Short mmCIF file of C-alpha atoms in Angstrom, two decimals:
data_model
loop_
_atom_site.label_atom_id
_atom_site.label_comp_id
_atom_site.label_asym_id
_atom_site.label_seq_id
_atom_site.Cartn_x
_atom_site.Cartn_y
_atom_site.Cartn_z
CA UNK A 1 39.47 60.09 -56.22
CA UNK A 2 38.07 56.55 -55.75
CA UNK A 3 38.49 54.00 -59.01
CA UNK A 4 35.97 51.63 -59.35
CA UNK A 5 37.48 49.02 -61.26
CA UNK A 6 34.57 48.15 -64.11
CA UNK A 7 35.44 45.19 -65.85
CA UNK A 8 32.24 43.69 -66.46
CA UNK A 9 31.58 41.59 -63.63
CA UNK A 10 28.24 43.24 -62.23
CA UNK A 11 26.82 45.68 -60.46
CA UNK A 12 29.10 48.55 -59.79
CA UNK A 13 26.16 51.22 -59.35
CA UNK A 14 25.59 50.27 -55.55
CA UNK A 15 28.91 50.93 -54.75
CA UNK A 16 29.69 53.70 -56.77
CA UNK A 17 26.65 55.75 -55.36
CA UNK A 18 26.93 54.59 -51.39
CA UNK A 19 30.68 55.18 -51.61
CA UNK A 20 29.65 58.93 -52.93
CA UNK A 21 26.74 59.34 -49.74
CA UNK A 22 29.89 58.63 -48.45
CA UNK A 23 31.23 62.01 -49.91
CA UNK A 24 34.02 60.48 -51.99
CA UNK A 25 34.25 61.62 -55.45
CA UNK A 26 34.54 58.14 -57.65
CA UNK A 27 35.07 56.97 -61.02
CA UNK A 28 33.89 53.82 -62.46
CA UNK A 29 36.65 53.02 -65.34
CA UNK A 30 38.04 50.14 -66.75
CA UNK A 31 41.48 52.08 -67.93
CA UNK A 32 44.94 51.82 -66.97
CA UNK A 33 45.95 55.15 -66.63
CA UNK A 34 42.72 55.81 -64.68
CA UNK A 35 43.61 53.18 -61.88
CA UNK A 36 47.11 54.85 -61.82
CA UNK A 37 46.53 57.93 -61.30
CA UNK A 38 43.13 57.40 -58.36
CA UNK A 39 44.50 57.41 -54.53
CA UNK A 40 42.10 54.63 -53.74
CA UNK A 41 40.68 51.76 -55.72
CA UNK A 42 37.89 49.51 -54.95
CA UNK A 43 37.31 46.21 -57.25
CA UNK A 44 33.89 44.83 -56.84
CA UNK A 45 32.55 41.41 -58.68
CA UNK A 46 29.59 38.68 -58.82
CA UNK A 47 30.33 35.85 -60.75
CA UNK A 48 32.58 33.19 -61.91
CA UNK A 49 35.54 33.34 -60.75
CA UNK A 50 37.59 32.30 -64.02
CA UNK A 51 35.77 35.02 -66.34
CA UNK A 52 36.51 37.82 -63.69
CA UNK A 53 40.49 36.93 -63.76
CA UNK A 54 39.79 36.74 -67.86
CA UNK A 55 38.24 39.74 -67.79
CA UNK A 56 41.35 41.57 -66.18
CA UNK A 57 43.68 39.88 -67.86
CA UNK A 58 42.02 40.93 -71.15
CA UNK A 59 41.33 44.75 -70.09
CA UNK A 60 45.37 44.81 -68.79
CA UNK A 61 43.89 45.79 -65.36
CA UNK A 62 46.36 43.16 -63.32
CA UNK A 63 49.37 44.90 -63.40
CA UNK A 64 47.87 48.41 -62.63
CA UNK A 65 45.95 46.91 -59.52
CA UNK A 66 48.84 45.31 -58.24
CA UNK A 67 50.78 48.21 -58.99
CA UNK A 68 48.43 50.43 -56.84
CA UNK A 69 48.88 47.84 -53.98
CA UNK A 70 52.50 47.87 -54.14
CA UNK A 71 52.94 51.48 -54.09
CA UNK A 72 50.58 51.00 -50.52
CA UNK A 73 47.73 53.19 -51.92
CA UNK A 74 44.38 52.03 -50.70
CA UNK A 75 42.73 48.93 -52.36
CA UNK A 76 39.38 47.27 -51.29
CA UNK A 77 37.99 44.29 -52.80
CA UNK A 78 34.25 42.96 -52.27
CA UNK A 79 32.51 39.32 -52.32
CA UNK A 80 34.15 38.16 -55.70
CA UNK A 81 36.71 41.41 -55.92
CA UNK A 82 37.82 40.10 -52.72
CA UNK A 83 38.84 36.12 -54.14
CA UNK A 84 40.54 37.34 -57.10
CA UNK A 85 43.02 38.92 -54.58
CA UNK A 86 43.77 35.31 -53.08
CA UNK A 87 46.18 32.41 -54.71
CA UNK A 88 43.70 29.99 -56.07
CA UNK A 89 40.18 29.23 -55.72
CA UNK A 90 37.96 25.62 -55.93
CA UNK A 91 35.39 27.79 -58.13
CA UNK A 92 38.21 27.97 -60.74
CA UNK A 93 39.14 25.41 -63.86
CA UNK A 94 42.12 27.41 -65.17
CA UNK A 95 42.40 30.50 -63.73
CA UNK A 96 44.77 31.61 -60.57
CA UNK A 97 44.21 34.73 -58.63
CA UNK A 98 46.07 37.48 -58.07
CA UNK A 99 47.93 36.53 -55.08
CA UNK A 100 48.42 39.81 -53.26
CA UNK A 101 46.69 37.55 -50.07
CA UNK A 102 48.41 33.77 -49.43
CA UNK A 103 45.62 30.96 -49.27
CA UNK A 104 42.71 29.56 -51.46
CA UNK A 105 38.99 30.14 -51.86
CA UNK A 106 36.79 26.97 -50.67
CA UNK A 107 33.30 26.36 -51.30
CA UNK A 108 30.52 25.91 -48.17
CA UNK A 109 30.17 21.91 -48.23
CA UNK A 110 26.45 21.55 -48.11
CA UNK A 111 24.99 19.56 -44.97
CA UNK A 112 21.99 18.59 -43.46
CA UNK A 113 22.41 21.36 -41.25
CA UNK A 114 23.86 24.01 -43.53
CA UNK A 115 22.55 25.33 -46.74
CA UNK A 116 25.19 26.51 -49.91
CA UNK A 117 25.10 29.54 -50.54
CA UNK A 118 24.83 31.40 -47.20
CA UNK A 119 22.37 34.11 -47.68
CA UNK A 120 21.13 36.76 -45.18
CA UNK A 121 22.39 38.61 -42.42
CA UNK A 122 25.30 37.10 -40.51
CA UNK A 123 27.43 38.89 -37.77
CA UNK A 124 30.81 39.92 -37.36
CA UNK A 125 33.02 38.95 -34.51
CA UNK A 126 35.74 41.77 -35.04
CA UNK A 127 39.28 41.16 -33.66
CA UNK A 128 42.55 43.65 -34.06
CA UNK A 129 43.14 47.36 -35.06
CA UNK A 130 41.52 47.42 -38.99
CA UNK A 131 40.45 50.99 -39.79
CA UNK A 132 38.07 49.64 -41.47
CA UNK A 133 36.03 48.83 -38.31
CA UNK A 134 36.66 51.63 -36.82
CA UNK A 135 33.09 52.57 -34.68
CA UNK A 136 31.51 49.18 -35.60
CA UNK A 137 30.35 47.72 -32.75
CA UNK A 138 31.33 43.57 -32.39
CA UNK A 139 28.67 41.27 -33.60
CA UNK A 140 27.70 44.08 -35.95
CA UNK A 141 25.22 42.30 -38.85
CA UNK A 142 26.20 42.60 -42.64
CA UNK A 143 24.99 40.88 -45.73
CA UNK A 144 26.24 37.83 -47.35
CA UNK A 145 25.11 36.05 -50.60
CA UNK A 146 27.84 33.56 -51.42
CA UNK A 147 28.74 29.91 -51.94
CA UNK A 148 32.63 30.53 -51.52
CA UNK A 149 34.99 31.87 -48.91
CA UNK A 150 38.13 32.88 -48.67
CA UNK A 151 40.66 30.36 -46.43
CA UNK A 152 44.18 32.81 -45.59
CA UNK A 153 47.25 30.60 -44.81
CA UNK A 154 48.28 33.91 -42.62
CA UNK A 155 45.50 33.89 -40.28
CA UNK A 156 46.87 37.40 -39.00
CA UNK A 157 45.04 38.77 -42.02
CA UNK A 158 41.91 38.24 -40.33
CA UNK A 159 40.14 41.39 -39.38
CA UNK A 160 36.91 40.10 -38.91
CA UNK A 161 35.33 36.62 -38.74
CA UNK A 162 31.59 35.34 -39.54
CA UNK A 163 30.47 31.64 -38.16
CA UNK A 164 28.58 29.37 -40.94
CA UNK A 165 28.86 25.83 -40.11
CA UNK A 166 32.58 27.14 -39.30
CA UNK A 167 34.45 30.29 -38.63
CA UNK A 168 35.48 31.98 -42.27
CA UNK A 169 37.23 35.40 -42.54
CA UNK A 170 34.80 37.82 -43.87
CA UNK A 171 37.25 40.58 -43.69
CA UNK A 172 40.81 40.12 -44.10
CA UNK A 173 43.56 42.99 -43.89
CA UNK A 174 46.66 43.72 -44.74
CA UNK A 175 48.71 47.09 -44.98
CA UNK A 176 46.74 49.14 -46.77
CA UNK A 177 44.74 46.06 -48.84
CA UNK A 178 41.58 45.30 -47.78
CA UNK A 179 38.70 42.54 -48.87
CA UNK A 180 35.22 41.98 -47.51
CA UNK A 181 33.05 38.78 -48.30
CA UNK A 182 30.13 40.19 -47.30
CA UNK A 183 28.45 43.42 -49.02
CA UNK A 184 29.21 46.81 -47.62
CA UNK A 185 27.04 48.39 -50.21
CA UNK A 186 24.48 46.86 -49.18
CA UNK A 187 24.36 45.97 -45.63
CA UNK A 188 22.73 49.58 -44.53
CA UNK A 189 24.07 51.66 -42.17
CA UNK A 190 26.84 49.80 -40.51
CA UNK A 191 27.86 49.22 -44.49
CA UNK A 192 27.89 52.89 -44.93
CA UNK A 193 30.15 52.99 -41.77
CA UNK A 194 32.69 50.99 -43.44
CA UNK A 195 32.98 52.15 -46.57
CA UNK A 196 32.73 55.52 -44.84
CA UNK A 197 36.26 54.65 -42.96
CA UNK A 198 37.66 53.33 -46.16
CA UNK A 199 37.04 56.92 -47.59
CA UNK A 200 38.51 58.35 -45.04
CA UNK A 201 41.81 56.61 -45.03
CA UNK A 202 44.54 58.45 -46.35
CA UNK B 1 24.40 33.12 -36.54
CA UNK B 2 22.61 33.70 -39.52
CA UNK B 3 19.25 35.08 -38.98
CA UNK B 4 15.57 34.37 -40.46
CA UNK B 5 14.98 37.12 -42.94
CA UNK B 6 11.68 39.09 -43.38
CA UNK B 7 10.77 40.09 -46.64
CA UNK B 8 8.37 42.70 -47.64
CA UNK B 9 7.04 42.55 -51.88
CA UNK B 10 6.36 45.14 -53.82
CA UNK B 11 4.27 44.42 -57.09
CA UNK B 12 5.46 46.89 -59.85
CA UNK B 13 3.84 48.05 -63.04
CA UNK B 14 4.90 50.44 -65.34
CA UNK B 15 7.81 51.37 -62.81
CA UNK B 16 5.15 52.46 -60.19
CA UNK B 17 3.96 50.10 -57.12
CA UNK B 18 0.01 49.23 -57.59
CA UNK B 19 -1.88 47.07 -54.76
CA UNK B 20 -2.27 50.14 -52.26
CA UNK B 21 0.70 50.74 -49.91
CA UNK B 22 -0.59 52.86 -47.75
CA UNK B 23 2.07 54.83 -45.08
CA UNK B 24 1.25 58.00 -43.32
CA UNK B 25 3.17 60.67 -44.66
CA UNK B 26 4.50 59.13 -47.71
CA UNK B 27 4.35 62.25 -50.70
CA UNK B 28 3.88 59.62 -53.22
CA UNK B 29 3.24 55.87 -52.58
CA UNK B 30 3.58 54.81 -56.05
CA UNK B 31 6.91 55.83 -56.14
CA UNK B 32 8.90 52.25 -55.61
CA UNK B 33 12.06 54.17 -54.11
CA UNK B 34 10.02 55.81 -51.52
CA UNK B 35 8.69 52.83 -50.41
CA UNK B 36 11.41 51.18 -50.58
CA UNK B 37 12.87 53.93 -48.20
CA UNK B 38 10.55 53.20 -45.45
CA UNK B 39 11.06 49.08 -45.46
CA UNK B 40 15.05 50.35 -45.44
CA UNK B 41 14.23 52.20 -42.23
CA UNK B 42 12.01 49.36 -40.85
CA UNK B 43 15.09 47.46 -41.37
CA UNK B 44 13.33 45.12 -43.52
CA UNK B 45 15.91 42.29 -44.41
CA UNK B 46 15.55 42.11 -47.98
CA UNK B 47 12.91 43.41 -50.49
CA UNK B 48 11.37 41.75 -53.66
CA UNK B 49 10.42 43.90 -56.49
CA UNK B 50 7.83 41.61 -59.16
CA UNK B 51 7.47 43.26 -62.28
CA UNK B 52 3.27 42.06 -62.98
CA UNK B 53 3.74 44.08 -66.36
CA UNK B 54 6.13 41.77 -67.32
CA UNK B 55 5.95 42.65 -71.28
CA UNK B 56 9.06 43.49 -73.70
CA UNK B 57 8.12 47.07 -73.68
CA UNK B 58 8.52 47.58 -69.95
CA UNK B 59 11.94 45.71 -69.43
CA UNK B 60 13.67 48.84 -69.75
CA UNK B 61 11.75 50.52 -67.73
CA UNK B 62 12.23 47.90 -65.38
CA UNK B 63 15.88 48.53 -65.17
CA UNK B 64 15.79 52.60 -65.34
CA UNK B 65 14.09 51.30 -61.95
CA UNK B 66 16.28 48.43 -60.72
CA UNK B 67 19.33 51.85 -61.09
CA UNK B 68 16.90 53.83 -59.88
CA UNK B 69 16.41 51.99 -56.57
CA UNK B 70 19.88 50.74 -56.07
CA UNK B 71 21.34 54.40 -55.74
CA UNK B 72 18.82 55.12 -52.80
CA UNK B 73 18.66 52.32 -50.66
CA UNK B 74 21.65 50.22 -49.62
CA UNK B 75 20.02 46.93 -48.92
CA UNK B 76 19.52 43.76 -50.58
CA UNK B 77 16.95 43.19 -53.17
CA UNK B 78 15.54 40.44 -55.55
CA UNK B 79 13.71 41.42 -58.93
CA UNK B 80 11.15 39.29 -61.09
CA UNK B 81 8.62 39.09 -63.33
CA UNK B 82 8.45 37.76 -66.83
CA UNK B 83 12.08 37.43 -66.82
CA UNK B 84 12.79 35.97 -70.10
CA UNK B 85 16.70 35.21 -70.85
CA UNK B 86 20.24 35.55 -69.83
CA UNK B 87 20.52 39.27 -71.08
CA UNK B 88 17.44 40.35 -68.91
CA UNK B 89 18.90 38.56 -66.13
CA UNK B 90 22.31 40.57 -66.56
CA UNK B 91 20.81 43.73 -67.44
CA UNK B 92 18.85 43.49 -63.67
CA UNK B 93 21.94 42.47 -61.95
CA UNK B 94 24.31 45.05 -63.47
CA UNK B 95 21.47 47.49 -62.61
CA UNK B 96 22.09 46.89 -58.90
CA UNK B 97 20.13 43.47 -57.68
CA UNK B 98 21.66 41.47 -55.36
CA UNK B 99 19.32 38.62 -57.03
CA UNK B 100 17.21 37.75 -60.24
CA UNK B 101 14.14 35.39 -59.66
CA UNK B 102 12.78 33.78 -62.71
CA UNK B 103 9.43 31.46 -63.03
CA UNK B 104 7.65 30.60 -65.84
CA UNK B 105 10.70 31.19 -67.92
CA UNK B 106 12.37 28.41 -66.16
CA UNK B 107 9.65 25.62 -66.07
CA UNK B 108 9.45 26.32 -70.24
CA UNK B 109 13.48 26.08 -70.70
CA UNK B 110 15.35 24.98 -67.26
CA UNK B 111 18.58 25.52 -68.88
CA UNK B 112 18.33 28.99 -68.82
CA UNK B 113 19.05 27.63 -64.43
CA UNK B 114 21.80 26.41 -65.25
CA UNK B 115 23.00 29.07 -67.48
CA UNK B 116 22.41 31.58 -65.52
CA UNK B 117 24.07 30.33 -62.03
CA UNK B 118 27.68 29.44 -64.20
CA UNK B 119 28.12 32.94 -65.17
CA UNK B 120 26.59 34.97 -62.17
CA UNK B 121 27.00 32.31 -59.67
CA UNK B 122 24.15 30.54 -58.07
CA UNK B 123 23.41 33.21 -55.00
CA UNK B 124 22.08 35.94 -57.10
CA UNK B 125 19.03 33.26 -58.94
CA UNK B 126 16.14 32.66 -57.13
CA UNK B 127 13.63 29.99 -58.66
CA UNK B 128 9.91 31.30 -57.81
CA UNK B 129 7.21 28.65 -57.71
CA UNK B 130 3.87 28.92 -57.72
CA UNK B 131 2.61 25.80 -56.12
CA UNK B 132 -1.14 24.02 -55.59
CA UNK B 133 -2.23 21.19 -53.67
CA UNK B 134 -3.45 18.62 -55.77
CA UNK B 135 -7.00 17.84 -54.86
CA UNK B 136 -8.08 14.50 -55.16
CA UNK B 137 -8.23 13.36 -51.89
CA UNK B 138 -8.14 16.05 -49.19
CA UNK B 139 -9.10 19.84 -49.29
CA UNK B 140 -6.63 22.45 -49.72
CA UNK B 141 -7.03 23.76 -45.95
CA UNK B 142 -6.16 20.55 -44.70
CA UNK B 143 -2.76 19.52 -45.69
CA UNK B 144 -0.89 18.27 -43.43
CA UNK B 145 2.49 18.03 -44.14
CA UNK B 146 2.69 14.31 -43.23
CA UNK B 147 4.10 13.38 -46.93
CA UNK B 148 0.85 12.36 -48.40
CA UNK B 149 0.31 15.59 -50.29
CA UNK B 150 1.40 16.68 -53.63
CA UNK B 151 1.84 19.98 -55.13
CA UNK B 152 1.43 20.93 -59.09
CA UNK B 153 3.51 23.88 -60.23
CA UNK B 154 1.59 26.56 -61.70
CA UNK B 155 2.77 29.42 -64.09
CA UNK B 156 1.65 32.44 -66.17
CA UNK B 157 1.25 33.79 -62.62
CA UNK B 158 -0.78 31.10 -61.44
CA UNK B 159 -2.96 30.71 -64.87
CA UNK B 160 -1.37 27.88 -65.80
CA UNK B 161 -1.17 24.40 -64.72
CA UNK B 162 2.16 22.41 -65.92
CA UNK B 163 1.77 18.61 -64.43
CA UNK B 164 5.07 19.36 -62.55
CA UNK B 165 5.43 18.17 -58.89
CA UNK B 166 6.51 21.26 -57.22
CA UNK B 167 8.81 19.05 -54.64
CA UNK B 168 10.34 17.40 -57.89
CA UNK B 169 10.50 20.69 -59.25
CA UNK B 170 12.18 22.26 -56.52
CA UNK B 171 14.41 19.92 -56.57
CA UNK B 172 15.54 19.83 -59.80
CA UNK B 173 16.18 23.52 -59.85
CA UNK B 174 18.20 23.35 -57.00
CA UNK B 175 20.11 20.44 -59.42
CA UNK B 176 20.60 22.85 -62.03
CA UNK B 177 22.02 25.86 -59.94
CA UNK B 178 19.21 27.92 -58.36
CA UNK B 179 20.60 29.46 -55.27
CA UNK B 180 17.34 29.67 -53.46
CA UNK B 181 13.82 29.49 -53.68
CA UNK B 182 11.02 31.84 -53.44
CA UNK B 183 8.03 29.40 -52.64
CA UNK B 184 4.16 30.55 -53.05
CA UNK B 185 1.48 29.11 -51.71
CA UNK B 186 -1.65 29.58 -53.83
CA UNK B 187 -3.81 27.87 -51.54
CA UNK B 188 -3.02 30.34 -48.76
CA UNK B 189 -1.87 33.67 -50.41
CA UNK B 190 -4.17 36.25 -49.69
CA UNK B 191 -6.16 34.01 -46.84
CA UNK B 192 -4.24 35.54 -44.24
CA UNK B 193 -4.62 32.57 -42.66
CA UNK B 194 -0.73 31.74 -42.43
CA UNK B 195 2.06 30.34 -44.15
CA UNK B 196 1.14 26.72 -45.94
CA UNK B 197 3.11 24.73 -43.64
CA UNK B 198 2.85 21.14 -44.95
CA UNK B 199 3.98 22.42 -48.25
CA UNK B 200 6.68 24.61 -46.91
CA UNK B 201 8.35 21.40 -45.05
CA UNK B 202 8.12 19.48 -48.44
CA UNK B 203 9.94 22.20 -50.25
CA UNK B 204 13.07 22.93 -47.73
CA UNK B 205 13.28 19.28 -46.75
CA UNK B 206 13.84 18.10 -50.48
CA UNK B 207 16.76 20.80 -51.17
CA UNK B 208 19.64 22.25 -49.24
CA UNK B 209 18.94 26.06 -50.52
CA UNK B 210 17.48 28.68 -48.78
CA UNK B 211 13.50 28.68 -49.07
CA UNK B 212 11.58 32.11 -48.65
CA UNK B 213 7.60 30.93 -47.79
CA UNK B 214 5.31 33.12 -49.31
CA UNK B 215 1.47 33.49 -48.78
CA UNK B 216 -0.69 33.22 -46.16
CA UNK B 217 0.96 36.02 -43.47
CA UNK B 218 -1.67 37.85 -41.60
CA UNK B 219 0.43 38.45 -38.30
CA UNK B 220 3.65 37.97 -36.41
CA UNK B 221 2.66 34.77 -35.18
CA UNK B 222 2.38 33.02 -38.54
CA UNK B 223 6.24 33.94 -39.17
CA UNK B 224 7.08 31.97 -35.74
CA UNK B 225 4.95 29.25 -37.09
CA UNK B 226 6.68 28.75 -40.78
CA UNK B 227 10.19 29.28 -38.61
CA UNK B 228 9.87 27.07 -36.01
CA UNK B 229 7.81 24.13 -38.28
CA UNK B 230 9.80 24.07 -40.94
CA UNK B 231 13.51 25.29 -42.04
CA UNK B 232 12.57 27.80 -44.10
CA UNK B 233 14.65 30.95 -44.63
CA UNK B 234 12.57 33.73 -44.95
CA UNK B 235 9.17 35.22 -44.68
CA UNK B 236 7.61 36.96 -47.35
CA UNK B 237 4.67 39.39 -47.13
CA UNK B 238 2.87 42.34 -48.90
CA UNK B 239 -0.27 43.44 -47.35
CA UNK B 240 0.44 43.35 -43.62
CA UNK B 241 3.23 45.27 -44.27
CA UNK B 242 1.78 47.47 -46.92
CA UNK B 243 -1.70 48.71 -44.95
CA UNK B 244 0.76 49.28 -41.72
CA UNK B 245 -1.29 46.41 -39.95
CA UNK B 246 1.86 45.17 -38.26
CA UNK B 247 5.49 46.76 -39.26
CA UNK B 248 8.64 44.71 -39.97
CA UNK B 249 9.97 45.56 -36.57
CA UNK B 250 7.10 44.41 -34.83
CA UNK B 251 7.17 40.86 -36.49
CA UNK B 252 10.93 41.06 -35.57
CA UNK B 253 10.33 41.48 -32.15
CA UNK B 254 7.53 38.85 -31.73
CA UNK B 255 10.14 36.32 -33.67
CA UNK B 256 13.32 37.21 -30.94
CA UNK B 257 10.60 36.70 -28.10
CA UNK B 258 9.83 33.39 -29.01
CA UNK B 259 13.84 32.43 -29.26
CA UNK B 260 13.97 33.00 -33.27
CA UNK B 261 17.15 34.43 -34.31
CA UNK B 262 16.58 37.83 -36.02
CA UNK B 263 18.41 41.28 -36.74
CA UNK B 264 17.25 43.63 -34.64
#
């Protein structure tokens, strides 16, 4: 069983269903003993970062996630879901992250050349051995719709990287903790491949 | 590299797409989730869904649909029309939109830009404007693009003149939070007679958001034309797409010919 961790930061719905093509059996839930008790958990997100780590805090749905990643069960994060699992972030006024990844979250710095956010279908240039990306071909195109990335200190966590003005890690990886900045859910069939792998990790 | 995004519309009422879309073999081609099927197999980029109901009644019927189409298809998608406030704009992205686009709404109370973008974050609201050339000294058909022109904002879907440059406009939008624009051209939608490029340049040259062009696409060509005249984004189209008079792929492929970046 596959948590989806609903604490009221939008849509879960996409995920939910294209996790179950997947054949996964899911439950959205915002409860403690649900998290505990799942194998896998995914925590998904769009918004401000600050309200998302209020949220949690407020539900009591930090300790149980970190609690599932300590005890090395599957955890994937997505666009937002993926931040929160960083130190800090440039988006936040008071908040700090969860810091189950080292390093911050940056915003794009606007340019002539480059416009904030980065929207539309950017590839991936893969690198290492992340399940995840198992059967994705390199350069593989996903979608993005975001204004902030994630910046590791570790840059072994780096499973896949995406050029926008620079190089930012759009997937990062580590033991069984995984985080994508683009959307799985909704980057079609190479999406479907991913989350696909996720489901079946064991 | 990021790629230039084509963009097919759908025009909803009552949850069902109107303006004929007319596929071979499609059981039902009312039915905005089968449609949306076949621009998911085209490998459309994105797809807008405008609500041209647009009344209280129909909102949730607009979301039953928003749910609806997010459990089928697993691509990006923008929905408008008549969006009124921050709860509409929450109830469509919980539903499953990657992005909310909101026009009139936000010419009468721009706030609501700024609102919106701190708590959902600027990527997921797209400011739509309607835009006209001001005609006092040159025909519509001629604008140039050389700076000289203006633009007034229109709303009410296009009833309604506001006095508002649409450059300023754009602008200011961008000021307040919107994470990209969707940019109409009333002059040229429905000529067929291509994107308006003089107004198109104004738009993505005053603000550093993505800018879908809208109006005016009658073939492949006119995409390489908005794309490699101005920056904008995206493309946006209904009735090529929708009478089958050139497919998504085949724009695609006339855009990565010509050296356009696209996802293919």
């Amino acid at each position: 069983m596959i948590a989806i961790i609903d604490y009221g930061m939008g849509n879960i719905h996409s995920v939910n269903k294209a996790l179950e093509v997947c054949g996964a059996k899911t439950l959205i839930t915002n409860k403690v003993q649900d998290i505990k008790s799942c194998d896998k958990a995914v925590l998904p997100g769009v918004g401000a970062f600050d309200d998302a780590v209020s949220e949690l805090k407020k539900q009591g749905l930090i300790e149980p996630i970190l609690e599932h990643i300590k005890n090395k069960k599957p955890f994937l994060g997505i666009c937002l879901g993926m931040q929160l699992l960083f130190d800090e972030s440039a988006e936040a006024q008071k908040e700090k992250g969860l810091g189950v990844f080292n390093g911050k979250v940056e915003k794009f710095k606007h340019s002539h050349d480059l416009k904030v956010p980065h929207m539309g279908w950017n590839q991936l240039k893969t690198s290492g051995e992340c399940p995840l990306l198992k059967d994705i071909p390199d350069n593989s195109f996903v979608y993005f719709c975001h204004s902030y990335y994630p910046l590791p200190y570790d840059k072994s966590i780096i499973a896949g990287l995406t050029n926008y003005g620079q190089d930012f890690a759009a997937i990062v990886w580590k033991d069984k903790v995984f985080g994508m900045q683009f959307h799985p859910e909704k980057s079609q069939g190479i999406g479907l491949r991913m989350l696909q792998n996720f489901v079946n990790l064991c | 590299m990021l790629t230039k995004r084509i963009i097919p519309c759908l025009d909803i009422k009552d949850g069902r797409v109107v303006k004929g879309v007319k596929f071979l073999g499609l059981k039902d081609a009312g039915d905005p989730v089968e449609v949306a099927r076949v621009y998911d197999k085209e490998e459309a980029d994105e797809l807008v869904f405008l609500d041209i109901t647009a009344s209280f009644e129909n909102r949730k019927t607009l979301v039953e649909l928003v749910e609806k189409i997010a459990k089928n298809i697993f691509m990006p998608f923008t929905v408008g029309g008549g969006v009124g406030d921050i709860g509409d704009i929450r109830n469509i992205l919980n539903a499953g939109a990657e992005k909310v686009s909101v026009n009139t709404q936000a010419v009468k109370l721009p706030q609501l830009i700024s609102e919106a973008s701190k708590r959902f974050g600027s990527q997921c609201i797209v400011v739509a404007i309607d835009a006209k050339l001001v005609t006092s000294h040159q025909s519509p058909v001629t604008s140039n693009g050389q700076g000289t022109d203006k633009w007034e904002v229109y709303i009410n879907g296009g009833r309604t003149p506001t006095g508002l440059d649409a450059v300023e406009w754009a602008r200011k939008a961008a000021k307040l939070g919107a994470g990209e624009i969707l940019l109409t051209s009333m002059d040229y939608d429905g000529t067929k007679d291509g994107f308006d490029i003089g107004l198109t340049k104004a738009i993505t040259e005053a603000v550093g958001i993505p800018v879908i062009a809208s109006g005016g696409a009658g073939k492949p060509e006119h995409f390489f034309d908005v794309f490699s005249k101005t920056s904008a984004d995206a493309g946006l189209a209904a009735s090529i797409f929708h009478y089958q008079e050139y497919s998504v792929r085949q724009v695609k492929e006339c855009l990565r010919e010509k050296g356009i970046p696209v996802r293919l």
